[in-house]
């Protein structure tokens, strides 16, 4: 609309100038000097110009009213089409701008989502690597444990298959040897063949008095000491050996004056821990002692200072033994080691005698069984 108004105004001014020039061309040179002044000639030109411009002014007025009233139908067809195209282009431009903004938002969201997916993908890849590494480590650990278990079983089977269960196979080679004890690991024992023949396993030894025999229950159960000095094999080991098959017992005792006393029992067996490792069997005895001192302790439970018998023999004599519940005396080969010949003024190992060397040994009765 502003374009039309500007065009009409310019047309109006141009026509006025044209008419005025036409009017002034018909005037003489003398009159031309005063053309444009408020003269009769000027009035004549103005009237002429008005007559010429009046129809144009009327048209321009109608055109302005039409534009002002937005009466598009009175315009030419070309102008209407042009205006419609302009409006359409403006709407397309508006839609395109809106569409571009929407697409920009979609692209931004897509870009953000893609970055998040990439990050999660990287995290998943890292996690997958960690899982694979862990799985691999677990497989290795599992294989290692399996191999260790198999090796342990193989070693156990090997020991059971190879190791003997007594000292009988080592009759010609006394000293320390490994034997298999039923239900327990391989046990290193002292094998003796110089005192009473081959195949004896030493279960108790006193030779120098350097080992303290006033011990608690668990120590006597498991054993203590060293094979080249004083030691006790352990009640649990003795129980398992003597219960696996029949055994015999040989007791060797040497006094400080050089005299040797021995006692051989053709049977020897003790019970389990629940029964106090009771002295179950002794069998027949052969020996050179004045009496069968050990016989008085048959059927007695083993006693220590922390698991004593009814009359507290272990605490009374600082010892541990199969004490008689009625009388503590007779034999106590775990009594204090004095290191010299003594009389009955003190508690001795056996019948008022202080012993220099003591060995208690067991052997399976059937020498053909290894």
CSV table of C-alpha atoms in Angstrom, one decimal, residues 43-228:
chain,number,residue,atom,x,y,z
A,43,UNK,CA,-3.9,32.3,-12.4
A,44,UNK,CA,-4.7,31.4,-16.0
A,45,UNK,CA,-2.0,28.5,-15.8
A,46,UNK,CA,-3.3,27.4,-12.5
A,47,UNK,CA,-6.9,27.1,-13.8
A,48,UNK,CA,-5.6,25.2,-16.8
A,49,UNK,CA,-3.6,22.8,-14.7
A,50,UNK,CA,-6.5,22.1,-12.4
A,51,UNK,CA,-8.7,21.2,-15.4
A,52,UNK,CA,-6.1,18.8,-16.6
A,53,UNK,CA,-5.4,17.2,-13.2
A,54,UNK,CA,-8.9,17.0,-11.9
A,55,UNK,CA,-9.7,13.6,-13.5
A,56,UNK,CA,-6.3,12.3,-12.4
A,57,UNK,CA,-6.9,13.5,-8.8
A,58,UNK,CA,-10.2,11.8,-8.7
A,59,UNK,CA,-8.7,8.5,-9.9
A,60,UNK,CA,-5.9,8.8,-7.4
A,61,UNK,CA,-8.4,9.4,-4.6
A,62,UNK,CA,-10.4,6.4,-5.6
A,63,UNK,CA,-7.2,4.3,-5.8
A,64,UNK,CA,-6.2,5.5,-2.3
A,65,UNK,CA,-9.6,4.7,-0.9
A,66,UNK,CA,-9.4,1.3,-2.5
A,67,UNK,CA,-6.0,0.6,-1.0
A,68,UNK,CA,-7.0,2.0,2.4
A,69,UNK,CA,-10.1,-0.2,2.5
A,70,UNK,CA,-8.1,-3.2,1.3
A,71,UNK,CA,-10.6,-3.7,-1.5
A,72,UNK,CA,-8.5,-6.1,-3.4
A,73,UNK,CA,-11.2,-7.0,-5.8
A,74,UNK,CA,-11.0,-3.6,-7.5
A,75,UNK,CA,-7.3,-4.1,-8.3
A,76,UNK,CA,-6.1,-5.6,-11.4
A,77,UNK,CA,-5.8,-9.3,-11.7
A,78,UNK,CA,-2.0,-9.1,-12.1
A,79,UNK,CA,-1.7,-7.1,-8.9
A,80,UNK,CA,-4.0,-9.5,-7.0
A,81,UNK,CA,-1.9,-12.4,-8.1
A,82,UNK,CA,1.3,-10.7,-7.3
A,83,UNK,CA,0.0,-9.8,-3.8
A,84,UNK,CA,-1.1,-13.4,-3.3
A,85,UNK,CA,2.3,-14.7,-4.3
A,86,UNK,CA,4.0,-12.3,-2.0
A,87,UNK,CA,1.8,-13.4,0.9
A,88,UNK,CA,2.4,-17.0,-0.1
A,89,UNK,CA,6.1,-16.4,-0.2
A,90,UNK,CA,6.0,-14.7,3.2
A,91,UNK,CA,4.0,-17.6,4.7
A,92,UNK,CA,6.5,-20.1,3.2
A,93,UNK,CA,9.3,-18.0,4.6
A,94,UNK,CA,7.7,-18.1,8.0
A,95,UNK,CA,7.1,-21.8,7.8
A,96,UNK,CA,10.6,-22.4,6.5
A,97,UNK,CA,12.1,-20.5,9.4
A,98,UNK,CA,9.9,-22.4,11.9
A,99,UNK,CA,10.8,-25.7,10.2
A,100,UNK,CA,14.5,-24.8,10.3
A,101,UNK,CA,14.3,-24.0,14.0
A,102,UNK,CA,12.5,-27.3,14.6
A,103,UNK,CA,15.0,-29.2,12.6
A,104,UNK,CA,17.8,-27.5,14.5
A,105,UNK,CA,16.2,-28.6,17.7
A,106,UNK,CA,15.9,-32.2,16.4
A,107,UNK,CA,19.5,-32.2,15.2
A,108,UNK,CA,20.7,-30.9,18.6
A,109,UNK,CA,18.7,-33.6,20.4
A,110,UNK,CA,20.0,-36.2,18.0
A,111,UNK,CA,23.6,-35.0,18.5
A,112,UNK,CA,23.2,-35.1,22.3
A,113,UNK,CA,21.6,-38.6,22.1
A,114,UNK,CA,24.4,-39.8,19.8
A,115,UNK,CA,27.0,-38.5,22.2
A,116,UNK,CA,25.3,-40.2,25.1
A,117,UNK,CA,25.1,-43.5,23.1
A,118,UNK,CA,28.7,-43.3,22.2
A,119,UNK,CA,29.6,-42.7,25.9
A,120,UNK,CA,27.5,-45.7,27.0
A,121,UNK,CA,28.9,-47.8,24.2
A,122,UNK,CA,32.4,-47.0,25.4
A,123,UNK,CA,31.4,-47.8,29.0
A,124,UNK,CA,29.8,-51.1,27.8
A,125,UNK,CA,32.9,-52.0,25.9
A,126,UNK,CA,35.1,-51.3,29.0
A,127,UNK,CA,32.7,-53.3,31.2
A,128,UNK,CA,32.8,-56.2,28.7
A,129,UNK,CA,36.6,-56.1,28.7
A,130,UNK,CA,36.6,-56.2,32.5
A,131,UNK,CA,34.1,-59.0,32.6
A,132,UNK,CA,36.2,-61.0,30.1
A,133,UNK,CA,39.3,-60.4,32.1
A,134,UNK,CA,37.5,-61.4,35.3
A,135,UNK,CA,36.1,-64.4,33.7
A,136,UNK,CA,39.5,-65.3,32.4
A,137,UNK,CA,41.0,-64.8,35.9
A,138,UNK,CA,38.3,-66.9,37.5
A,139,UNK,CA,38.9,-69.7,34.9
A,140,UNK,CA,42.6,-69.6,35.7
A,141,UNK,CA,41.9,-69.6,39.4
A,142,UNK,CA,39.4,-72.5,39.0
A,143,UNK,CA,41.9,-74.5,37.0
A,144,UNK,CA,44.7,-73.8,39.5
A,145,UNK,CA,42.5,-74.9,42.4
A,146,UNK,CA,41.4,-78.0,40.4
A,147,UNK,CA,45.1,-78.9,39.7
A,148,UNK,CA,46.0,-78.3,43.3
A,149,UNK,CA,43.2,-80.6,44.5
A,150,UNK,CA,44.1,-83.3,42.0
A,151,UNK,CA,47.8,-83.0,43.0
A,152,UNK,CA,46.9,-83.2,46.7
A,153,UNK,CA,44.7,-86.3,46.0
A,154,UNK,CA,47.5,-87.8,43.9
A,155,UNK,CA,50.1,-87.2,46.6
A,156,UNK,CA,47.8,-88.7,49.2
A,157,UNK,CA,47.1,-91.8,47.0
A,158,UNK,CA,50.8,-92.0,46.3
A,159,UNK,CA,51.7,-91.9,50.0
A,160,UNK,CA,49.0,-94.4,50.9
A,161,UNK,CA,50.1,-96.7,48.1
A,162,UNK,CA,53.8,-96.4,48.7
A,163,UNK,CA,54.3,-95.6,52.4
A,164,UNK,CA,54.2,-98.5,54.9
A,165,UNK,CA,52.1,-98.5,58.0
A,166,UNK,CA,54.8,-99.5,60.4
A,167,UNK,CA,58.6,-99.8,60.9
A,168,UNK,CA,58.7,-103.4,59.8
A,169,UNK,CA,60.0,-102.7,56.3
A,170,UNK,CA,62.9,-100.7,57.8
A,171,UNK,CA,64.3,-103.6,59.9
A,172,UNK,CA,67.8,-103.2,58.4
A,173,UNK,CA,67.8,-99.4,58.4
A,174,UNK,CA,66.9,-98.0,61.8
A,175,UNK,CA,66.3,-94.3,62.3
A,176,UNK,CA,63.7,-91.8,61.1
A,177,UNK,CA,61.2,-93.0,58.5
A,178,UNK,CA,57.8,-92.0,57.2
A,179,UNK,CA,54.8,-94.2,57.8
A,180,UNK,CA,51.1,-93.8,57.0
A,181,UNK,CA,48.7,-93.6,59.9
A,182,UNK,CA,45.1,-94.4,59.2
A,183,UNK,CA,43.0,-91.2,58.8
A,184,UNK,CA,46.0,-88.9,59.3
A,185,UNK,CA,48.8,-87.5,57.2
A,186,UNK,CA,52.1,-89.3,56.8
A,187,UNK,CA,54.0,-89.4,60.1
A,188,UNK,CA,57.7,-89.4,60.6
A,189,UNK,CA,58.7,-91.9,63.3
A,190,UNK,CA,61.8,-93.4,65.0
A,191,UNK,CA,62.3,-97.0,64.0
A,192,UNK,CA,64.4,-99.2,66.4
A,193,UNK,CA,66.0,-102.6,65.6
A,194,UNK,CA,68.9,-103.0,68.1
A,195,UNK,CA,67.1,-103.6,71.4
A,196,UNK,CA,64.4,-106.3,70.7
A,197,UNK,CA,64.7,-107.1,67.0
A,198,UNK,CA,63.6,-105.2,63.9
A,199,UNK,CA,60.4,-103.3,63.1
A,200,UNK,CA,59.7,-101.4,66.4
A,201,UNK,CA,58.2,-97.9,66.4
A,202,UNK,CA,59.3,-95.8,69.4
A,203,UNK,CA,56.3,-94.1,71.0
A,204,UNK,CA,58.0,-92.6,74.0
A,205,UNK,CA,61.7,-91.9,74.8
A,206,UNK,CA,63.6,-90.5,77.8
A,207,UNK,CA,67.4,-90.2,77.4
A,208,UNK,CA,68.6,-86.8,78.7
A,209,UNK,CA,65.8,-85.1,80.7
A,210,UNK,CA,65.9,-82.0,78.5
A,211,UNK,CA,62.2,-82.2,77.6
A,212,UNK,CA,59.5,-81.2,80.1
A,213,UNK,CA,56.9,-84.0,80.4
A,214,UNK,CA,54.5,-82.0,82.6
A,215,UNK,CA,52.2,-81.0,79.7
A,216,UNK,CA,48.5,-80.4,79.1
A,217,UNK,CA,46.0,-82.7,77.4
A,218,UNK,CA,46.3,-81.3,73.9
A,219,UNK,CA,50.1,-81.6,73.9
A,220,UNK,CA,50.0,-85.2,74.9
A,221,UNK,CA,47.2,-85.9,72.3
A,222,UNK,CA,49.3,-84.4,69.4
A,223,UNK,CA,52.8,-85.4,70.6
A,224,UNK,CA,55.9,-83.4,71.4
A,225,UNK,CA,59.7,-83.5,71.6
A,226,UNK,CA,62.5,-84.5,69.1
A,227,UNK,CA,63.4,-88.0,67.9
A,228,UNK,CA,67.1,-87.5,68.9
